[in-house]
Amino acid sequence: MKTIIAAYSGVLRGTGSSILSALQDLFWLSKSKVEKQLQIISVLQWVLTFLVMGVACTLILMYILCTDCWAIAALYLAWLVFDWNTPKKGGRRSQWVRNWAIWRYFRDYFPIRLVKTHNLLTTRNYIFGYHPHGIMGLGAFCNFSTEATGVGQKFPGIRPYLATLAGNFRMPILRDYLMSGGICPVNRDSIDYILSKNGSGNAIIIVVGGAAESLNCTPGKNSVTLKNRKGFVKLALRHGADLVPVYSFGENEVYKQVIFEEGSWGRWVQKKFQKHIGFAPCIFHGRGLFSSNTWGLLPYSKPITTVVGEPITIPKICNPTQKEVDFYHSMYVDSLIKLFDKYKSKFGLPETEVLEVN
C-alpha cells in the first residue's frame, strides 16, 4: 500500500522518478520496462481522450441526472452555463496540468522534439501555421499544449494557444481538460479575443489543413492542404500578428490510413461529415496495446520533430484586400517550403523529397 501511495503522490507532484521507483518496488520490473509501460499508458489516455472522452462524459452526466446523485450533475450543468463563454476568452490554462509527468512519458514514447530556429519577440502576437495535420495532431498537442518539450523555456514570454474544433468545448469535462492545457476553439471570436484583448506575446497555433488534410495523411507522404486556405492570413493582417510556419517531420508516420480516392463513395462520406460536422472520419490503425506487431489504436513509435520557422512580419490592416491577402499568403507558402527543404535531410528525408502543396 505504501508503494502505491508513493506512486500516486509522484503523479500529483509531477515527478517521474517517484513513479518509477514505486512501480519497480511493486512489480520487480527493470527501469526500462517500467518506463515503456508508462509511456504506453500516457499515450493511450490521450488517444482515448481524443476519440471518446467527450461522448463518454456526456453520457455519464446524463446517467447521473437519473440517479440519487442528480444534484452533482445539476451543479456542474449550472457551472457549465455560467462558464460557457470562457473558451472564447482565452480559456483557463493550468501550468500544473501542462507540467504533469505523464506528458514527459508521452513525449518519450515517440519521441517528440521541438526545434527553435528564431527568437520570438514578446511585444508581438503570432499565428503559427502547423503542418501537417496527421491523424490526431500529436506533435501539435505535445509541443504546444504541454511543457514536455520545453516550449516555455525555448520561447520565454510567449503563451501558446493550440486551436481546435469549437465543438469540443460543448462537451462536459472534456472542455475543462482541454482548456487546462491552453487549448482554445478555432473560431473567429476566440482568435480575435486572444489577439486583441489579451496583450502581446500570444501565439495561436492553427492546424491549417484541418480535416481535409487528415484524409491524405499516410506514412511516406509529405503534403499539405494550403493553396486555398487563406483565412488565417486575413486574421493575421487584421490584427498585425506575425505568421510563423511550422512543420512536423514524422507526423504522418505514426498511423496508417485507408486513403479513399476522389470520387469514391468513401471520400464522399468523409466530405459530407467534414462539411456538416467539422471533422472527417478516417479508417486508420496503429499498433496494438501489447504488441507492435498487431493492429490497434496506439500510434507507432516514430520520431516527430517539430520545427518552428522564421516569423514573417505582418502589418496591421483592418480591412485587407484580396490582393493583400494573396500576397502574404504567397510569402507564407514560400517560407514553409524553404523551411521544409532546409531541414528535410536532417530528419530522415532524402534531398529529392518535395513538399506537395495542395
JSON list of N, CA and C in Angstrom, two decimals, residues 188 192 233-240 314-326 328:
[
{"chain": "A", "resi": 188, "resn": "ARG", "atom": "N", "xyz": [-13.47, 32.58, -35.02]},
{"chain": "A", "resi": 188, "resn": "ARG", "atom": "CA", "xyz": [-13.07, 33.99, -35.10]},
{"chain": "A", "resi": 188, "resn": "ARG", "atom": "C", "xyz": [-13.18, 34.69, -33.74]},
{"chain": "A", "resi": 192, "resn": "ASP", "atom": "N", "xyz": [-9.93, 36.42, -32.24]},
{"chain": "A", "resi": 192, "resn": "ASP", "atom": "CA", "xyz": [-9.99, 37.88, -32.13]},
{"chain": "A", "resi": 192, "resn": "ASP", "atom": "C", "xyz": [-9.72, 38.32, -30.69]},
{"chain": "A", "resi": 233, "resn": "VAL", "atom": "N", "xyz": [-4.41, 33.97, -42.83]},
{"chain": "A", "resi": 233, "resn": "VAL", "atom": "CA", "xyz": [-3.62, 35.12, -43.28]},
{"chain": "A", "resi": 233, "resn": "VAL", "atom": "C", "xyz": [-4.43, 36.40, -43.10]},
{"chain": "A", "resi": 234, "resn": "LYS", "atom": "N", "xyz": [-5.71, 36.34, -43.41]},
{"chain": "A", "resi": 234, "resn": "LYS", "atom": "CA", "xyz": [-6.58, 37.52, -43.24]},
{"chain": "A", "resi": 234, "resn": "LYS", "atom": "C", "xyz": [-6.67, 37.92, -41.78]},
{"chain": "A", "resi": 235, "resn": "LEU", "atom": "N", "xyz": [-6.78, 36.92, -40.89]},
{"chain": "A", "resi": 235, "resn": "LEU", "atom": "CA", "xyz": [-6.80, 37.20, -39.45]},
{"chain": "A", "resi": 235, "resn": "LEU", "atom": "C", "xyz": [-5.50, 37.86, -39.00]},
{"chain": "A", "resi": 236, "resn": "ALA", "atom": "N", "xyz": [-4.40, 37.35, -39.52]},
{"chain": "A", "resi": 236, "resn": "ALA", "atom": "CA", "xyz": [-3.10, 37.92, -39.16]},
{"chain": "A", "resi": 236, "resn": "ALA", "atom": "C", "xyz": [-3.00, 39.39, -39.59]},
{"chain": "A", "resi": 237, "resn": "LEU", "atom": "N", "xyz": [-3.49, 39.70, -40.77]},
{"chain": "A", "resi": 237, "resn": "LEU", "atom": "CA", "xyz": [-3.46, 41.07, -41.26]},
{"chain": "A", "resi": 237, "resn": "LEU", "atom": "C", "xyz": [-4.36, 41.98, -40.44]},
{"chain": "A", "resi": 238, "resn": "ARG", "atom": "N", "xyz": [-5.54, 41.49, -40.08]},
{"chain": "A", "resi": 238, "resn": "ARG", "atom": "CA", "xyz": [-6.47, 42.32, -39.30]},
{"chain": "A", "resi": 238, "resn": "ARG", "atom": "C", "xyz": [-5.91, 42.69, -37.93]},
{"chain": "A", "resi": 239, "resn": "HIS", "atom": "N", "xyz": [-5.06, 41.81, -37.39]},
{"chain": "A", "resi": 239, "resn": "HIS", "atom": "CA", "xyz": [-4.54, 42.06, -36.05]},
{"chain": "A", "resi": 239, "resn": "HIS", "atom": "C", "xyz": [-3.05, 42.42, -36.04]},
{"chain": "A", "resi": 240, "resn": "GLY", "atom": "N", "xyz": [-2.42, 42.39, -37.21]},
{"chain": "A", "resi": 240, "resn": "GLY", "atom": "CA", "xyz": [-0.99, 42.67, -37.25]},
{"chain": "A", "resi": 240, "resn": "GLY", "atom": "C", "xyz": [-0.18, 41.62, -36.53]},
{"chain": "A", "resi": 314, "resn": "ILE", "atom": "N", "xyz": [4.00, 40.92, -40.33]},
{"chain": "A", "resi": 314, "resn": "ILE", "atom": "CA", "xyz": [2.72, 41.23, -40.98]},
{"chain": "A", "resi": 314, "resn": "ILE", "atom": "C", "xyz": [2.23, 42.61, -40.49]},
{"chain": "A", "resi": 315, "resn": "PRO", "atom": "N", "xyz": [1.90, 43.51, -41.40]},
{"chain": "A", "resi": 315, "resn": "PRO", "atom": "CA", "xyz": [1.37, 44.81, -40.99]},
{"chain": "A", "resi": 315, "resn": "PRO", "atom": "C", "xyz": [-0.09, 44.69, -40.55]},
{"chain": "A", "resi": 316, "resn": "LYS", "atom": "N", "xyz": [-0.55, 45.63, -39.77]},
{"chain": "A", "resi": 316, "resn": "LYS", "atom": "CA", "xyz": [-1.94, 45.63, -39.35]},
{"chain": "A", "resi": 316, "resn": "LYS", "atom": "C", "xyz": [-2.79, 46.38, -40.37]},
{"chain": "A", "resi": 317, "resn": "ILE", "atom": "N", "xyz": [-3.71, 45.66, -41.00]},
{"chain": "A", "resi": 317, "resn": "ILE", "atom": "CA", "xyz": [-4.62, 46.24, -41.99]},
{"chain": "A", "resi": 317, "resn": "ILE", "atom": "C", "xyz": [-6.03, 45.80, -41.62]},
{"chain": "A", "resi": 318, "resn": "CYS", "atom": "N", "xyz": [-6.81, 46.70, -41.11]},
{"chain": "A", "resi": 318, "resn": "CYS", "atom": "CA", "xyz": [-8.14, 46.35, -40.58]},
{"chain": "A", "resi": 318, "resn": "CYS", "atom": "C", "xyz": [-9.04, 45.69, -41.63]},
{"chain": "A", "resi": 319, "resn": "ASN", "atom": "N", "xyz": [-8.99, 46.17, -42.85]},
{"chain": "A", "resi": 319, "resn": "ASN", "atom": "CA", "xyz": [-9.80, 45.60, -43.92]},
{"chain": "A", "resi": 319, "resn": "ASN", "atom": "C", "xyz": [-8.92, 45.27, -45.12]},
{"chain": "A", "resi": 320, "resn": "PRO", "atom": "N", "xyz": [-8.16, 44.17, -45.04]},
{"chain": "A", "resi": 320, "resn": "PRO", "atom": "CA", "xyz": [-7.25, 43.83, -46.12]},
{"chain": "A", "resi": 320, "resn": "PRO", "atom": "C", "xyz": [-7.99, 43.45, -47.40]},
{"chain": "A", "resi": 321, "resn": "THR", "atom": "N", "xyz": [-7.42, 43.84, -48.52]},
{"chain": "A", "resi": 321, "resn": "THR", "atom": "CA", "xyz": [-7.99, 43.47, -49.81]},
{"chain": "A", "resi": 321, "resn": "THR", "atom": "C", "xyz": [-7.57, 42.05, -50.15]},
{"chain": "A", "resi": 322, "resn": "GLN", "atom": "N", "xyz": [-8.23, 41.44, -51.13]},
{"chain": "A", "resi": 322, "resn": "GLN", "atom": "CA", "xyz": [-7.87, 40.09, -51.54]},
{"chain": "A", "resi": 322, "resn": "GLN", "atom": "C", "xyz": [-6.45, 40.04, -52.09]},
{"chain": "A", "resi": 323, "resn": "LYS", "atom": "N", "xyz": [-6.05, 41.12, -52.75]},
{"chain": "A", "resi": 323, "resn": "LYS", "atom": "CA", "xyz": [-4.69, 41.18, -53.29]},
{"chain": "A", "resi": 323, "resn": "LYS", "atom": "C", "xyz": [-3.66, 41.15, -52.17]},
{"chain": "A", "resi": 324, "resn": "GLU", "atom": "N", "xyz": [-3.93, 41.86, -51.08]},
{"chain": "A", "resi": 324, "resn": "GLU", "atom": "CA", "xyz": [-3.01, 41.86, -49.94]},
{"chain": "A", "resi": 324, "resn": "GLU", "atom": "C", "xyz": [-2.96, 40.50, -49.26]},
{"chain": "A", "resi": 325, "resn": "VAL", "atom": "N", "xyz": [-4.13, 39.88, -49.13]},
{"chain": "A", "resi": 325, "resn": "VAL", "atom": "CA", "xyz": [-4.19, 38.53, -48.54]},
{"chain": "A", "resi": 325, "resn": "VAL", "atom": "C", "xyz": [-3.40, 37.55, -49.39]},
{"chain": "A", "resi": 326, "resn": "ASP", "atom": "N", "xyz": [-3.59, 37.60, -50.70]},
{"chain": "A", "resi": 326, "resn": "ASP", "atom": "CA", "xyz": [-2.88, 36.70, -51.62]},
{"chain": "A", "resi": 326, "resn": "ASP", "atom": "C", "xyz": [-1.37, 36.90, -51.55]},
{"chain": "A", "resi": 328, "resn": "TYR", "atom": "N", "xyz": [0.55, 38.02, -48.98]},
{"chain": "A", "resi": 328, "resn": "TYR", "atom": "CA", "xyz": [1.15, 37.47, -47.77]},
{"chain": "A", "resi": 328, "resn": "TYR", "atom": "C", "xyz": [0.96, 35.95, -47.67]}
]
